[in-house]
XYZ file of N, CA and C in Angstrom:
408
model
N -10.366 6.039 3.018
C -9.925 5.486 4.225
C -8.987 4.323 4.021
N -7.921 4.428 4.614
C -6.776 3.350 4.439
C -7.207 2.060 5.193
N -6.818 0.978 4.500
C -7.243 -0.361 5.057
C -6.165 -0.831 6.025
N -6.340 -1.942 6.721
C -5.343 -2.313 7.686
C -3.988 -2.593 7.101
N -3.928 -3.331 6.117
C -2.714 -3.739 5.461
C -1.864 -2.656 5.000
N -2.521 -1.778 4.327
C -1.806 -0.583 3.676
C -1.348 0.419 4.763
N -2.288 0.416 5.848
C -1.953 1.436 6.783
C -0.690 1.031 7.620
N -0.552 -0.342 7.850
C 0.475 -0.885 8.630
C 1.846 -0.600 7.879
N 1.738 -0.867 6.534
C 2.899 -0.621 5.604
C 3.244 0.858 5.763
N 2.262 1.640 5.499
C 2.504 3.183 5.567
C 3.300 3.595 6.913
N 2.755 3.059 8.046
C 3.336 3.465 9.312
C 4.757 2.941 9.393
N 5.046 1.855 8.780
C 6.491 1.334 8.930
C 7.350 2.130 8.088
N 6.920 2.629 6.835
C 7.771 3.288 5.842
C 7.938 4.620 6.580
N 6.978 5.353 7.150
C 7.182 6.626 7.822
C 8.103 6.401 8.971
N 7.983 5.434 9.769
C 8.982 5.233 10.831
C 10.360 5.022 10.400
N 10.544 4.159 9.342
C 11.841 3.962 8.813
C 12.460 5.234 8.364
N 11.778 6.006 7.638
C 12.393 7.232 6.889
C 12.084 8.496 7.812
N 11.385 8.410 8.991
C 11.224 9.594 9.925
C 10.617 10.680 9.206
N 9.639 10.467 8.312
C 8.973 11.527 7.708
C 7.428 11.038 7.395
N 6.596 11.988 7.254
C 5.221 11.684 6.785
C 5.194 11.213 5.375
N 4.319 10.435 5.034
C 4.155 9.836 3.664
C 4.291 11.014 2.577
N 3.435 12.069 2.821
C 3.281 13.059 1.817
C 4.767 13.710 1.509
N 5.532 13.936 2.453
C 6.908 14.354 2.287
C 7.746 13.316 1.532
N 7.574 11.975 1.905
C 8.397 10.971 1.274
C 8.033 10.885 -0.218
N 6.657 11.002 -0.471
C 6.262 10.882 -1.885
C 6.732 11.902 -2.689
N 6.678 13.217 -2.134
C 7.317 14.443 -2.878
C 8.737 14.256 -3.062
N 9.487 13.735 -2.077
C 10.945 13.527 -2.300
C 11.217 12.550 -3.415
N 10.582 11.422 -3.315
C 10.665 10.268 -4.255
C 10.399 10.817 -5.668
N 9.328 11.613 -5.824
C 8.874 12.143 -7.201
C 9.974 13.132 -7.632
N 10.485 13.925 -6.829
C 11.476 15.027 -7.155
C 12.839 14.471 -7.517
N 13.036 13.288 -6.945
C 14.382 12.771 -7.209
C 14.546 12.172 -8.569
N 13.467 11.536 -9.130
C 13.483 11.151 -10.475
C 14.281 9.865 -10.752
N 15.023 9.254 -9.900
C 15.663 8.008 -10.187
C 15.339 6.955 -9.294
N 15.531 5.701 -9.609
C 15.073 4.538 -8.792
C 15.644 4.627 -7.508
N 14.977 4.287 -6.488
C 15.492 4.298 -5.050
C 14.687 3.245 -4.235
N 15.211 2.913 -3.154
C 14.547 1.994 -2.189
C 13.092 2.579 -1.791
N 13.188 3.952 -1.402
C 12.021 4.743 -1.076
C 10.940 4.568 -2.252
N 11.343 4.859 -3.432
C 10.335 4.895 -4.503
C 9.802 3.326 -4.806
N 10.648 2.313 -4.575
C 10.201 1.032 -4.758
C 9.204 0.695 -3.506
N 9.412 1.086 -2.326
C 8.591 0.863 -1.145
C 7.289 1.551 -1.429
N 7.269 2.881 -1.893
C 5.916 3.512 -2.123
C 5.268 3.000 -3.291
N 5.922 2.491 -4.309
C 5.287 1.732 -5.392
C 4.545 0.504 -4.949
N 5.240 -0.250 -4.145
C 4.614 -1.553 -3.567
C 3.361 -1.028 -2.712
N 3.510 0.000 -1.946
C 2.403 0.455 -1.077
C 1.226 0.800 -1.929
N 1.414 1.465 -3.066
C 0.399 1.811 -3.952
C -0.276 0.591 -4.631
N 0.449 -0.409 -4.859
C -0.113 -1.674 -5.397
C -0.939 -2.282 -4.374
N -0.623 -2.377 -3.187
C -1.408 -2.932 -2.020
C -2.742 -2.023 -1.998
N -2.643 -0.710 -1.825
C -3.608 0.105 -1.725
C -4.864 -0.064 -2.895
N -4.203 -0.184 -4.148
C -5.113 -0.369 -5.334
C -5.846 -1.778 -5.123
N -5.188 -2.819 -4.728
C -5.786 -4.095 -4.559
C -6.852 -4.107 -3.462
N -6.599 -3.229 -2.306
C -7.601 -3.044 -1.274
C -8.823 -2.412 -1.775
N -8.618 -1.270 -2.624
C -9.770 -0.652 -3.091
C -10.604 -1.528 -4.126
N -9.835 -2.315 -4.867
C -10.572 -3.335 -5.731
C -11.236 -4.337 -5.028
N -10.671 -4.860 -3.956
C -11.481 -5.849 -3.059
C -12.757 -5.144 -2.665
N -12.693 -3.978 -2.108
C -13.793 -3.217 -1.491
C -14.921 -3.029 -2.522
N -14.487 -2.521 -3.731
C -15.350 -2.405 -4.868
C -16.060 -3.527 -5.315
N -15.323 -4.684 -5.506
C -15.891 -5.881 -6.025
C -16.757 -6.457 -4.953
N -16.380 -6.354 -3.628
C -17.309 -6.967 -2.635
C -18.617 -6.178 -2.595
N -18.519 -4.908 -2.800
C -19.862 -4.085 -2.702
C -20.661 -4.434 -3.981
N -20.007 -4.648 -5.179
C -20.724 -5.051 -6.293
C -21.483 -6.429 -6.119
N -20.615 -7.311 -5.384
C -21.226 -8.586 -5.109
C -22.471 -8.543 -4.198
N -22.377 -7.674 -3.206
C -23.505 -7.429 -2.334
C -24.672 -6.885 -3.141
N -24.466 -6.086 -4.015
C -25.531 -5.465 -4.941
C -26.168 -6.621 -5.746
N -25.408 -7.462 -6.313
C -25.867 -8.503 -7.138
C -26.618 -9.522 -6.380
N -26.287 -9.657 -5.078
C -26.896 -10.777 -4.317
C -27.897 -10.206 -3.374
N -28.388 -9.054 -3.597
C -29.446 -8.382 -2.741
C -30.653 -9.233 -2.796
N -31.336 -9.460 -1.664
C -32.504 -10.383 -1.531
C -33.557 -10.065 -2.576
N -33.786 -8.850 -2.886
C -34.851 -8.484 -3.838
C -34.463 -8.594 -5.381
N -33.281 -9.010 -5.493
C -32.886 -9.192 -6.861
C -32.889 -10.661 -7.324
N -33.376 -10.825 -8.447
C -33.479 -12.179 -9.067
C -32.194 -12.562 -9.691
N -31.649 -13.738 -9.539
C -30.399 -14.167 -10.160
C -30.777 -14.984 -11.331
N -30.519 -14.373 -12.482
C -30.677 -15.053 -13.821
C -29.311 -15.371 -14.403
N -29.358 -15.790 -15.665
C -28.132 -16.350 -16.416
C -27.100 -15.237 -16.411
N -27.396 -13.921 -16.744
C -26.398 -12.786 -16.786
C -25.853 -12.502 -15.396
N -26.722 -12.448 -14.450
C -26.411 -12.141 -13.070
C -25.403 -13.188 -12.569
N -25.631 -14.391 -12.875
C -24.635 -15.507 -12.398
C -23.199 -15.392 -13.062
N -23.252 -14.822 -14.201
C -21.904 -14.544 -14.784
C -21.215 -13.404 -14.082
N -21.924 -12.362 -13.709
C -21.399 -11.223 -13.027
C -21.016 -11.691 -11.575
N -21.765 -12.613 -11.002
C -21.286 -13.024 -9.582
C -20.010 -13.887 -9.794
N -19.792 -14.630 -10.717
C -18.631 -15.394 -10.912
C -17.529 -14.435 -11.258
N -17.760 -13.486 -12.064
C -16.680 -12.425 -12.321
C -16.183 -11.626 -11.124
N -17.101 -11.217 -10.333
C -16.828 -10.570 -8.990
C -16.010 -11.426 -8.153
N -16.511 -12.605 -7.934
C -15.713 -13.592 -7.078
C -14.210 -13.722 -7.581
N -14.230 -13.974 -8.881
C -12.830 -14.177 -9.429
C -11.892 -12.902 -9.224
N -12.504 -11.635 -9.409
C -11.709 -10.424 -9.305
C -11.333 -10.334 -7.823
N -12.172 -10.597 -6.965
C -11.826 -10.522 -5.442
C -10.754 -11.429 -5.162
N -10.759 -12.687 -5.686
C -9.668 -13.585 -5.443
C -8.356 -13.054 -6.066
N -8.364 -12.685 -7.235
C -7.175 -12.043 -7.891
C -6.680 -10.909 -7.027
N -7.514 -9.992 -6.499
C -7.118 -8.777 -5.836
C -6.556 -9.177 -4.389
N -7.189 -10.153 -3.795
C -6.626 -10.626 -2.588
C -5.090 -11.351 -2.806
N -5.090 -12.058 -3.799
C -3.691 -12.616 -4.097
C -2.662 -11.482 -4.371
N -3.077 -10.446 -5.086
C -2.062 -9.327 -5.353
C -1.768 -8.664 -4.027
N -2.720 -8.344 -3.227
C -2.627 -7.679 -2.048
C -1.636 -8.417 -1.150
N -1.969 -9.598 -0.953
C -1.179 -10.443 -0.021
C 0.315 -10.631 -0.465
N 0.476 -10.891 -1.703
C 1.827 -11.048 -2.252
C 2.737 -9.742 -2.145
N 1.981 -8.658 -2.545
C 2.754 -7.371 -2.378
C 3.054 -7.111 -0.935
N 2.029 -7.139 -0.113
C 2.240 -6.883 1.324
C 3.395 -7.809 1.873
N 3.309 -9.065 1.587
C 4.310 -10.078 2.163
C 5.772 -9.691 1.672
N 6.014 -9.329 0.439
C 7.207 -8.889 -0.033
C 7.662 -7.515 0.546
N 6.773 -6.550 0.505
C 7.054 -5.285 1.065
C 7.420 -5.368 2.606
N 6.680 -6.109 3.266
C 6.816 -6.286 4.766
C 8.234 -6.987 4.886
N 8.584 -7.992 4.212
C 9.965 -8.690 4.269
C 11.105 -7.603 3.997
N 10.938 -6.798 3.067
C 11.933 -5.745 2.710
C 12.016 -4.799 3.898
N 10.925 -4.304 4.433
C 10.736 -3.322 5.511
C 11.424 -3.907 6.741
N 11.201 -5.205 6.987
C 11.871 -5.823 8.209
C 13.299 -6.002 8.145
N 13.823 -5.959 6.932
C 15.265 -6.111 6.744
C 15.991 -4.772 6.860
N 15.166 -3.609 6.827
C 15.726 -2.326 6.900
C 15.617 -1.658 8.337
N 16.488 -1.020 8.762
C 16.379 -0.384 10.168
C 17.050 1.107 10.002
N 16.582 1.949 10.931
C 17.054 3.187 11.024
C 18.446 3.090 11.654
N 19.437 3.919 11.034
C 20.693 3.944 11.782
C 20.830 4.999 12.756
N 21.675 4.678 13.764
C 21.801 5.860 14.622
C 22.397 7.122 14.097
N 22.069 8.267 14.637
C 22.703 9.479 14.047
C 24.227 9.489 14.317
N 24.914 9.863 13.170
C 26.399 9.978 13.280
C 26.724 11.174 14.046
N 28.035 11.134 14.715
C 28.501 12.118 15.659
C 28.357 13.440 14.841
N 28.822 13.441 13.632
C 28.787 14.732 12.936
C 27.668 14.460 11.884
N 26.591 15.412 11.955
C 25.442 15.181 11.200
C 25.722 15.354 9.756
N 25.326 14.445 8.910
C 25.583 14.426 7.306
C 24.661 15.560 6.932
N 25.027 15.997 5.668
C 24.208 17.037 5.003
C 22.786 16.522 4.960
N 21.774 17.300 5.014
C 20.300 16.927 4.934
C 20.221 16.541 3.362
N 19.200 15.563 3.026
C 18.902 15.201 1.841
C 18.187 16.404 1.152
N 18.537 16.642 -0.091
C 17.979 17.802 -0.740
C 16.447 17.582 -0.845
N 15.766 18.580 -0.557
C 14.128 18.464 -0.752
C 13.603 18.051 0.680
N 14.427 17.530 1.592
C 13.761 17.063 2.863
C 14.414 17.991 4.035
N 13.759 18.468 4.948
C 14.358 19.155 6.047
C 15.083 18.166 6.941
N 16.049 18.756 7.582
C 16.831 17.837 8.526
C 15.941 17.312 9.553
N 16.035 15.984 9.987
C 15.203 15.523 11.050
C 15.463 16.128 12.390
N 14.628 16.027 13.229
C 14.598 16.506 14.641
C 15.702 15.815 15.232
N 16.445 16.318 16.353
C 17.502 15.500 16.989
C 17.069 14.215 17.512
N 15.837 13.965 17.896
C 15.402 12.721 18.362
C 15.242 11.617 17.229
N 15.110 12.113 15.964
C 14.823 11.164 14.874
C 16.097 11.296 14.073
N 16.838 10.256 13.860
C 18.099 10.302 13.099
C 17.929 10.219 11.658
N 18.898 10.469 11.034
C 18.770 10.388 9.444
C 18.326 9.076 9.056
N 17.468 9.017 8.100
C 16.982 7.736 7.530
C 17.985 7.027 6.764
N 18.691 5.991 7.385
C 19.699 5.223 6.695
C 19.324 3.821 6.817
N 19.609 3.014 5.863
C 19.358 1.558 5.966
C 20.559 0.883 5.847
N 20.550 -0.344 6.360
C 21.736 -1.211 6.168
C 21.293 -2.432 5.383
């Protein structure tokens, strides 16, 4: 299940490029060279990984602090480690999300040209209502 931050970034990337994420990932993988799309998808993956890590560590923290569990010397170390890992994952998520969002806000879909440019190899031509994904 996607988290709020990564879901918002996913929706913005899909809106910018006019394609579902699965198509965009396939295109970026098939291209094999650095691109803005590949960089955005990479940043999105970093945000998603951080969100999964936060959820995992939070669940582990809940297990360690269960009312029926006694907190001893080793458990205290695990509690501290989980809290540290949550803090690190939140910092990564927030930093990646902030930078990715800033890049996305600077990019806009360009209106369709009078004469449609050739479709990008590997991606079908967009529907008439959705112009070619161009950024300025």
